[in-house]
Structures are given as C-alpha cells and as structure tokens.
mmCIF file of C-alpha atoms and ligand atoms in Angstrom:
data_model
loop_
_atom_site.group_PDB
_atom_site.id
_atom_site.type_symbol
_atom_site.label_atom_id
_atom_site.label_comp_id
_atom_site.label_asym_id
_atom_site.label_seq_id
_atom_site.Cartn_x
_atom_site.Cartn_y
_atom_site.Cartn_z
ATOM 1 C CA MET A 1 0.000 0.000 0.000
ATOM 2 C CA ILE A 2 3.045 2.270 0.420
ATOM 3 C CA GLU A 3 5.806 2.053 -2.148
ATOM 4 C CA MET A 4 8.796 4.290 -2.723
ATOM 5 C CA LYS A 5 10.785 3.819 -5.915
ATOM 6 C CA ASP A 6 14.190 5.492 -6.206
ATOM 7 C CA VAL A 7 13.073 8.507 -4.182
ATOM 8 C CA TRP A 8 15.385 11.503 -3.817
ATOM 9 C CA LYS A 9 14.837 14.775 -2.026
ATOM 10 C CA THR A 10 17.078 17.816 -2.215
ATOM 11 C CA TYR A 11 15.813 20.894 -0.362
ATOM 12 C CA ASN A 12 16.015 24.337 -1.966
ATOM 13 C CA ASN A 13 19.031 25.131 0.214
ATOM 14 C CA GLY A 14 20.929 22.272 -1.440
ATOM 15 C CA ILE A 15 20.683 19.799 1.469
ATOM 16 C CA LYS A 16 20.319 16.255 0.126
ATOM 17 C CA ALA A 17 17.921 14.759 2.683
ATOM 18 C CA ILE A 18 16.878 11.549 0.837
ATOM 19 C CA ASN A 19 19.281 9.880 -1.586
ATOM 20 C CA GLY A 20 17.590 6.993 -3.393
ATOM 21 C CA ILE A 21 15.118 5.106 -1.229
ATOM 22 C CA ASP A 22 13.235 1.984 -2.361
ATOM 23 C CA ILE A 23 10.802 0.576 0.152
ATOM 24 C CA LYS A 24 7.488 -1.245 0.395
ATOM 25 C CA ILE A 25 5.227 -1.208 3.433
ATOM 26 C CA GLY A 26 2.177 -3.458 3.398
ATOM 27 C CA LYS A 27 -1.280 -3.051 4.847
ATOM 28 C CA SER A 28 -1.504 -3.431 8.651
ATOM 29 C CA GLU A 29 2.247 -3.389 9.205
ATOM 30 C CA PHE A 30 3.804 -1.714 12.229
ATOM 31 C CA VAL A 31 7.125 -0.130 11.285
ATOM 32 C CA TYR A 32 9.675 1.811 13.303
ATOM 33 C CA ILE A 33 11.828 4.353 11.499
ATOM 34 C CA VAL A 34 15.107 4.780 13.355
ATOM 35 C CA GLY A 35 18.318 6.692 12.701
ATOM 36 C CA PRO A 36 20.376 9.591 13.966
ATOM 37 C CA SER A 37 19.174 13.180 14.012
ATOM 38 C CA GLY A 38 19.285 14.729 10.552
ATOM 39 C CA ALA A 39 19.204 11.284 8.876
ATOM 40 C CA GLY A 40 16.115 12.108 6.832
ATOM 41 C CA LYS A 41 13.387 10.386 8.885
ATOM 42 C CA SER A 42 11.047 13.372 9.033
ATOM 43 C CA THR A 43 11.551 14.123 5.360
ATOM 44 C CA PHE A 44 10.747 10.472 4.549
ATOM 45 C CA MET A 45 7.483 10.765 6.510
ATOM 46 C CA ARG A 46 6.556 14.240 5.247
ATOM 47 C CA MET A 47 6.770 13.092 1.633
ATOM 48 C CA MET A 48 4.130 10.424 2.307
ATOM 49 C CA TYR A 49 1.454 12.949 3.169
ATOM 50 C CA ARG A 50 2.651 15.477 0.614
ATOM 51 C CA GLU A 51 4.051 17.953 3.094
ATOM 52 C CA GLU A 52 7.147 17.703 0.898
ATOM 53 C CA VAL A 53 7.414 16.650 -2.745
ATOM 54 C CA PRO A 54 10.254 14.324 -3.821
ATOM 55 C CA THR A 55 12.816 15.819 -6.197
ATOM 56 C CA SER A 56 12.711 12.577 -8.190
ATOM 57 C CA GLY A 57 11.333 9.064 -7.921
ATOM 58 C CA THR A 58 7.836 7.784 -7.201
ATOM 59 C CA ILE A 59 5.805 7.454 -4.019
ATOM 60 C CA ILE A 60 2.651 5.374 -4.330
ATOM 61 C CA ILE A 61 0.164 5.457 -1.464
ATOM 62 C CA ASN A 62 -2.971 3.342 -1.808
ATOM 63 C CA GLY A 63 -2.491 3.214 -5.560
ATOM 64 C CA LYS A 64 -1.921 6.935 -6.023
ATOM 65 C CA ASP A 65 1.275 8.716 -7.020
ATOM 66 C CA VAL A 66 1.468 11.341 -4.265
ATOM 67 C CA GLY A 67 4.453 13.183 -5.742
ATOM 68 C CA LYS A 68 2.570 13.899 -8.944
ATOM 69 C CA MET A 69 -0.851 14.336 -7.364
ATOM 70 C CA LYS A 70 -2.635 17.633 -8.073
ATOM 71 C CA ASN A 71 -3.060 19.942 -5.066
ATOM 72 C CA LYS A 72 -6.822 19.555 -5.185
ATOM 73 C CA HIS A 73 -6.425 15.836 -4.407
ATOM 74 C CA VAL A 74 -4.214 16.376 -1.358
ATOM 75 C CA PRO A 75 -7.114 16.778 1.134
ATOM 76 C CA LYS A 76 -8.388 13.329 0.163
ATOM 77 C CA LEU A 77 -4.901 11.860 0.695
ATOM 78 C CA ARG A 78 -4.753 13.527 4.117
ATOM 79 C CA ARG A 79 -7.956 11.754 5.125
ATOM 80 C CA GLU A 80 -6.249 8.445 4.352
ATOM 81 C CA ILE A 81 -3.202 9.338 6.457
ATOM 82 C CA GLY A 82 -3.397 10.390 10.094
ATOM 83 C CA VAL A 83 -0.393 12.228 11.523
ATOM 84 C CA VAL A 84 0.789 12.503 15.140
ATOM 85 C CA PHE A 85 3.654 14.752 16.264
ATOM 86 C CA GLN A 86 5.935 14.865 19.279
ATOM 87 C CA ASP A 87 4.501 18.219 20.415
ATOM 88 C CA PHE A 88 0.817 17.239 19.933
ATOM 89 C CA LYS A 89 -0.103 20.394 17.954
ATOM 90 C CA LEU A 90 -3.557 20.719 19.537
ATOM 91 C CA LEU A 91 -5.540 23.928 19.116
ATOM 92 C CA PRO A 92 -5.254 25.522 22.584
ATOM 93 C CA LYS A 93 -8.570 27.367 22.597
ATOM 94 C CA LEU A 94 -10.662 24.390 21.566
ATOM 95 C CA THR A 95 -11.824 21.656 23.917
ATOM 96 C CA VAL A 96 -10.759 18.043 23.525
ATOM 97 C CA TYR A 97 -14.054 17.304 21.781
ATOM 98 C CA GLU A 98 -13.684 20.295 19.442
ATOM 99 C CA ASN A 99 -10.075 19.445 18.563
ATOM 100 C CA VAL A 100 -11.178 16.025 17.374
ATOM 101 C CA ALA A 101 -14.428 17.174 15.740
ATOM 102 C CA PHE A 102 -12.529 19.916 13.887
ATOM 103 C CA ALA A 103 -10.440 17.272 12.117
ATOM 104 C CA LEU A 104 -13.453 15.201 11.137
ATOM 105 C CA GLU A 105 -14.092 15.801 7.477
ATOM 106 C CA VAL A 106 -17.746 15.006 7.301
ATOM 107 C CA ILE A 107 -19.484 15.372 4.014
ATOM 108 C CA GLU A 108 -23.170 15.970 4.592
ATOM 109 C CA GLU A 109 -23.207 14.135 7.867
ATOM 110 C CA SER A 110 -25.573 14.936 10.672
ATOM 111 C CA LYS A 111 -24.486 16.475 13.970
ATOM 112 C CA ALA A 112 -25.525 13.263 15.657
ATOM 113 C CA SER A 113 -23.214 11.109 13.569
ATOM 114 C CA THR A 114 -20.336 13.565 14.089
ATOM 115 C CA ARG A 115 -20.911 13.353 17.819
ATOM 116 C CA LYS A 116 -21.086 9.579 17.679
ATOM 117 C CA ARG A 117 -17.796 9.288 15.814
ATOM 118 C CA VAL A 118 -15.961 11.802 18.010
ATOM 119 C CA MET A 119 -17.117 10.103 21.207
ATOM 120 C CA GLU A 120 -16.201 6.711 19.725
ATOM 121 C CA VAL A 121 -12.566 7.736 19.193
ATOM 122 C CA LEU A 122 -12.404 9.568 22.537
ATOM 123 C CA SER A 123 -13.596 6.382 24.138
ATOM 124 C CA LEU A 124 -10.927 4.374 22.287
ATOM 125 C CA VAL A 125 -8.213 6.663 23.685
ATOM 126 C CA ASN A 126 -9.909 6.556 27.096
ATOM 127 C CA LEU A 127 -10.723 10.268 27.307
ATOM 128 C CA LYS A 128 -14.498 10.316 27.060
ATOM 129 C CA ASN A 129 -14.730 11.922 30.478
ATOM 130 C CA LYS A 130 -12.412 14.777 29.451
ATOM 131 C CA ALA A 131 -14.247 15.825 26.277
ATOM 132 C CA ARG A 132 -14.966 19.300 27.699
ATOM 133 C CA PHE A 133 -11.447 19.961 28.938
ATOM 134 C CA LEU A 134 -8.994 22.319 27.263
ATOM 135 C CA PRO A 135 -5.598 20.909 26.178
ATOM 136 C CA ASP A 136 -3.686 22.746 28.926
ATOM 137 C CA GLU A 137 -5.878 21.077 31.554
ATOM 138 C CA LEU A 138 -4.512 17.684 30.482
ATOM 139 C CA SER A 139 -1.266 15.837 31.144
ATOM 140 C CA GLY A 140 1.212 15.290 28.322
ATOM 141 C CA GLY A 141 0.084 11.697 27.846
ATOM 142 C CA GLU A 142 -3.549 12.752 27.682
ATOM 143 C CA GLN A 143 -2.743 15.469 25.163
ATOM 144 C CA GLN A 144 -0.952 12.910 23.032
ATOM 145 C CA ARG A 145 -4.016 10.650 23.222
ATOM 146 C CA VAL A 146 -6.180 13.539 22.005
ATOM 147 C CA SER A 147 -3.809 14.050 19.099
ATOM 148 C CA ILE A 148 -4.040 10.329 18.296
ATOM 149 C CA ALA A 149 -7.851 10.516 18.460
ATOM 150 C CA ARG A 150 -7.734 13.453 16.068
ATOM 151 C CA ALA A 151 -5.421 11.541 13.718
ATOM 152 C CA ILE A 152 -7.709 8.496 13.484
ATOM 153 C CA VAL A 153 -11.128 10.165 13.508
ATOM 154 C CA ASN A 154 -11.385 9.924 9.700
ATOM 155 C CA ASN A 155 -10.536 6.215 9.809
ATOM 156 C CA PRO A 156 -7.244 6.558 7.921
ATOM 157 C CA SER A 157 -5.581 3.452 6.534
ATOM 158 C CA ILE A 158 -2.168 4.787 7.615
ATOM 159 C CA LEU A 159 -1.042 6.442 10.846
ATOM 160 C CA LEU A 160 2.282 8.312 10.726
ATOM 161 C CA THR A 161 3.810 9.244 14.060
ATOM 162 C CA ASP A 162 6.980 11.306 14.396
ATOM 163 C CA GLU A 163 8.503 10.802 17.875
ATOM 164 C CA PRO A 164 5.101 10.365 19.575
ATOM 165 C CA THR A 165 6.696 9.515 22.928
ATOM 166 C CA GLY A 166 9.490 12.105 22.747
ATOM 167 C CA ASN A 167 7.953 14.460 25.334
ATOM 168 C CA LEU A 168 6.572 11.785 27.657
ATOM 169 C CA ASP A 169 7.906 9.957 30.697
ATOM 170 C CA PRO A 170 8.604 6.221 30.175
ATOM 171 C CA GLU A 171 5.404 4.958 31.791
ATOM 172 C CA THR A 172 3.202 7.322 29.810
ATOM 173 C CA ALA A 173 5.132 6.392 26.672
ATOM 174 C CA TRP A 174 4.170 2.748 27.186
ATOM 175 C CA GLY A 175 0.501 3.738 27.397
ATOM 176 C CA ILE A 176 0.850 5.452 24.032
ATOM 177 C CA MET A 177 2.479 2.310 22.601
ATOM 178 C CA ASP A 178 -0.454 0.181 23.814
ATOM 179 C CA LEU A 179 -2.801 2.543 22.062
ATOM 180 C CA LEU A 180 -0.814 2.504 18.801
ATOM 181 C CA ASP A 181 -0.784 -1.295 19.025
ATOM 182 C CA GLN A 182 -4.570 -1.389 19.402
ATOM 183 C CA ILE A 183 -4.970 0.910 16.409
ATOM 184 C CA ASN A 184 -2.599 -1.308 14.419
ATOM 185 C CA ASN A 185 -4.569 -4.411 15.433
ATOM 186 C CA ARG A 186 -7.664 -2.843 13.925
ATOM 187 C CA GLY A 187 -5.916 -2.906 10.549
ATOM 188 C CA THR A 188 -4.273 0.521 10.392
ATOM 189 C CA THR A 189 -0.695 0.648 9.119
ATOM 190 C CA VAL A 190 1.409 2.396 11.767
ATOM 191 C CA ILE A 191 4.728 4.056 10.924
ATOM 192 C CA MET A 192 6.592 5.481 13.871
ATOM 193 C CA ALA A 193 9.828 7.469 13.734
ATOM 194 C CA THR A 194 11.458 7.155 17.130
ATOM 195 C CA HIS A 195 14.594 7.515 19.235
ATOM 196 C CA ASN A 196 13.094 5.374 21.992
ATOM 197 C CA LYS A 197 15.525 2.462 22.195
ATOM 198 C CA ASP A 198 13.653 0.669 25.013
ATOM 199 C CA ILE A 199 10.382 0.647 23.144
ATOM 200 C CA VAL A 200 11.927 -0.585 19.866
ATOM 201 C CA ASN A 201 13.909 -3.336 21.614
ATOM 202 C CA THR A 202 11.028 -4.509 23.776
ATOM 203 C CA PHE A 203 8.008 -4.147 21.554
ATOM 204 C CA ARG A 204 9.515 -5.885 18.518
ATOM 205 C CA LYS A 205 8.366 -4.839 15.075
ATOM 206 C CA ARG A 206 9.823 -4.195 11.643
ATOM 207 C CA VAL A 207 12.679 -1.696 11.845
ATOM 208 C CA ILE A 208 13.766 0.485 8.943
ATOM 209 C CA ALA A 209 16.959 2.426 9.683
ATOM 210 C CA ILE A 210 17.623 5.587 7.722
ATOM 211 C CA ASP A 211 21.038 7.191 7.673
ATOM 212 C CA GLY A 212 22.329 9.849 5.316
ATOM 213 C CA GLY A 213 19.037 9.705 3.436
ATOM 214 C CA LEU A 214 19.403 6.000 2.656
ATOM 215 C CA VAL A 215 17.844 2.825 4.070
ATOM 216 C CA THR A 216 20.756 1.184 5.846
ATOM 217 C CA ARG A 217 18.805 -1.626 7.510
ATOM 218 C CA ASP A 218 15.369 -3.232 7.112
ATOM 219 C CA GLU A 219 14.583 -6.087 9.515
ATOM 220 C CA ALA A 220 11.316 -7.889 10.203
ATOM 221 C CA ARG A 221 11.762 -7.973 13.988
ATOM 222 C CA GLY A 222 14.653 -5.621 14.337
ATOM 223 C CA GLU A 223 16.469 -3.871 17.119
ATOM 224 C CA TYR A 224 17.053 -0.188 17.662
ATOM 225 C CA GLY A 225 20.722 -0.687 16.850
ATOM 226 C CA TYR A 226 22.113 2.633 18.067
ATOM 227 C CA GLU A 227 23.480 3.605 21.472
ATOM 228 C CA ASN A 228 20.902 6.376 21.660
HETATM 229 P P1 ADP B 1 15.505 13.590 10.851
HETATM 230 O O1 ADP B 1 14.019 13.601 10.930
HETATM 231 O O2 ADP B 1 16.069 12.218 10.693
HETATM 232 O O3 ADP B 1 16.137 14.350 11.971
HETATM 233 P P2 ADP B 1 15.154 15.420 8.657
HETATM 234 O O4 ADP B 1 14.385 14.778 7.579
HETATM 235 O O5 ADP B 1 14.441 16.383 9.562
HETATM 236 O O6 ADP B 1 15.930 14.320 9.499
HETATM 237 O O7 ADP B 1 16.368 16.205 8.019
HETATM 238 C C1 ADP B 1 17.239 15.634 7.031
HETATM 239 C C2 ADP B 1 18.158 16.741 6.528
HETATM 240 O O8 ADP B 1 17.376 17.684 5.797
HETATM 241 C C3 ADP B 1 18.818 17.543 7.636
HETATM 242 O O9 ADP B 1 20.085 17.916 7.176
HETATM 243 C C4 ADP B 1 17.920 18.741 7.809
HETATM 244 O O10 ADP B 1 18.626 19.849 8.322
HETATM 245 C C5 ADP B 1 17.421 18.969 6.403
HETATM 246 N N1 ADP B 1 16.080 19.558 6.343
HETATM 247 C C6 ADP B 1 14.957 19.085 6.941
HETATM 248 N N2 ADP B 1 13.906 19.830 6.658
HETATM 249 C C7 ADP B 1 14.367 20.821 5.863
HETATM 250 C C8 ADP B 1 13.749 21.930 5.211
HETATM 251 N N3 ADP B 1 12.442 22.170 5.325
HETATM 252 N N4 ADP B 1 14.519 22.723 4.458
HETATM 253 C C9 ADP B 1 15.818 22.471 4.325
HETATM 254 N N5 ADP B 1 16.479 21.450 4.884
HETATM 255 C C10 ADP B 1 15.750 20.626 5.652
HETATM 256 P P1 ADP B 2 12.516 16.953 13.823
HETATM 257 O O1 ADP B 2 13.618 17.077 14.823
HETATM 258 O O2 ADP B 2 11.224 16.509 14.394
HETATM 259 O O3 ADP B 2 12.930 16.186 12.601
HETATM 260 P P2 ADP B 2 13.275 19.553 13.104
HETATM 261 O O4 ADP B 2 13.419 20.279 14.408
HETATM 262 O O5 ADP B 2 14.449 19.002 12.392
HETATM 263 O O6 ADP B 2 12.201 18.418 13.310
HETATM 264 O O7 ADP B 2 12.508 20.489 12.090
HETATM 265 C C1 ADP B 2 11.462 21.314 12.465
HETATM 266 C C2 ADP B 2 11.011 22.085 11.239
HETATM 267 O O8 ADP B 2 12.107 22.848 10.703
HETATM 268 C C3 ADP B 2 10.514 21.170 10.145
HETATM 269 O O9 ADP B 2 9.292 21.664 9.652
HETATM 270 C C4 ADP B 2 11.584 21.221 9.071
HETATM 271 O O10 ADP B 2 10.992 21.235 7.788
HETATM 272 C C5 ADP B 2 12.319 22.504 9.342
HETATM 273 N N1 ADP B 2 13.768 22.360 9.142
HETATM 274 C C6 ADP B 2 14.568 21.422 9.692
HETATM 275 N N2 ADP B 2 15.838 21.560 9.292
HETATM 276 C C7 ADP B 2 15.834 22.641 8.462
HETATM 277 C C8 ADP B 2 16.844 23.301 7.724
HETATM 278 N N3 ADP B 2 18.117 22.897 7.714
HETATM 279 N N4 ADP B 2 16.490 24.365 6.987
HETATM 280 C C9 ADP B 2 15.217 24.784 6.972
HETATM 281 N N5 ADP B 2 14.203 24.194 7.651
HETATM 282 C C10 ADP B 2 14.519 23.139 8.382
#
C-alpha cells in the first residue's frame, strides 16, 4: 500500500535529505523508522502525506502517485493518512471534543453522527470523560491521546507518528504504545519514527533504519541498533 521507488529529495538550500530510497510497506504493518538526528526520517514521513514533494522518484500510497498528485487531491490523501507529532499540535482554545471534531471531514453528515464518531474515538483513547477539557488542563500523555484521536477520527488506513513519545515519561510512553498497538490491530498501518531504544527493543516490530538519506537496515523484527 506504500511504495517508494528510487526517491530523492534535495531541499532548496541544497541539502540532500533523501538519496535513493526503495521501500514497500504493506497493509496493517507496524514499522519503526530509526536513525540519527538529521538522517532524513522526518523528510521520509513528510513526503508520504505530501508535506514535501520528492525531487525525483515515485511514491505510491494506496495506488496513487502522491508526488505527482494535483493539489486539489491532497485533502483526500490527508484523510487516508493520520499524523501525530511529538509536540501534539492541539488547538489551545478548543476543547478536547472540538479538537477532534474539527479534524473530522464530514461530508453531509448529521451532527448526531459527528458526535457519535468523536465520542467513539475519545472512548478508544480513554478520554471520554475529558471531552470538555482544554488541552492545557490535560497531562502530556492525555494530550498525546487527544492528538491520536484526532489523527484516526477519519478512519485513515495509515497512521504516521513522528517521535510520539518524545515528550513523555517512560510509563506514559508505554501507554501510548499500547494505544498505537490497538490501532494497528484494527488494521491501520502504523509508521513510527522514534529515538526510543527501550520501546523498539522490547516491543519488537519491523525496523527500517535511515542514515544519510538511505535505508541502511530493514529487519522484520529488528532492534534499535544505536546507542541512543
Ligand atoms: P531527521 O528527521 O532524521 O532528523 P530530517 O528529515 O528532519 O531528518 O532532516 C534531514 C536533513 O534535511 C537535515 O540535514 C535537515 O537539516 C534537512 N532539512 C529538513 N527539513 C528541511 C527543510 N524544510 N529545508 C531544508 N532542509 C531541511
Ligand atoms: P525533527 O527534529 O522533528 O525532525 P526539526 O526540528 O528538524 O524536526 O525540524 C522542524 C522544522 O524545521 C521542520 O518543519 C523542518 O521542515 C524545518 N527544518 C529542519 N531543518 C531545516 C533546515 N536545515 N532548513 C530549513 N528548515 C529546516
């Protein structure tokens, strides 16, 4: 469902972030993306949801060439791909409920069905009782769960997470991993860029290592493989 063929990315400032990547990621896989800072992990992820366009090569997501896709088709792609960031990126003046509802792209759906779907995902992330809270009234782990709820509210087939546990203490981080695992078990492909060695080495999944803009390792049940 995700395929990169000879993908290169040079930024306008001349930095060569991705230097010829070929990769396939199947439906319902759980994949860690590891590698040192500046290796190209974020660029690799950003190209999948068309936040960046590859300089050359092809990226196919669910049968569509996202590099060549017209801008008007990008919103539809974004409904197929949920994104979660290290710093949550919640809207501070909106409640938990509103943050999630805001992301729900309903086409001619009733208020009742919007409410049903929002409460369904809030219940999945175990935050139904905090629907009326503002983000700054929540702990970091709770805020990350809101951002995960927001990312999956449109039922995306792919969930991209860039350092989702980076700002969380170890125990809270494990709670987030349980949640990502549950989402993965429901059939969503999960791709997680991370520096969390403990999580990668304990909760074994496919590991793709990126270094210098290249895939240097791709193992079915891999290890983190770096000191930190
Ligand atoms: P990682 O996520 O592994 O830290 P990045 O993809 O963020 O790596 O960065 C790869 C390289 O591309 C780095 O040298 C970084 O400075 C550069 N880079 C990232 N984003 C941009 C950008 N928007 N413009 C220019 N250079 C960038
Ligand atoms: P991360 O550490 O999560 O990969 P960064 O802190 O590297 O993120 O990047 C934050 C933002 O700054 C990104 O949107 C990225 O596009 C941009 N950026 C990163 N490196 C550069 C760079 N060398 N030149 C311009 N923009 C950059």
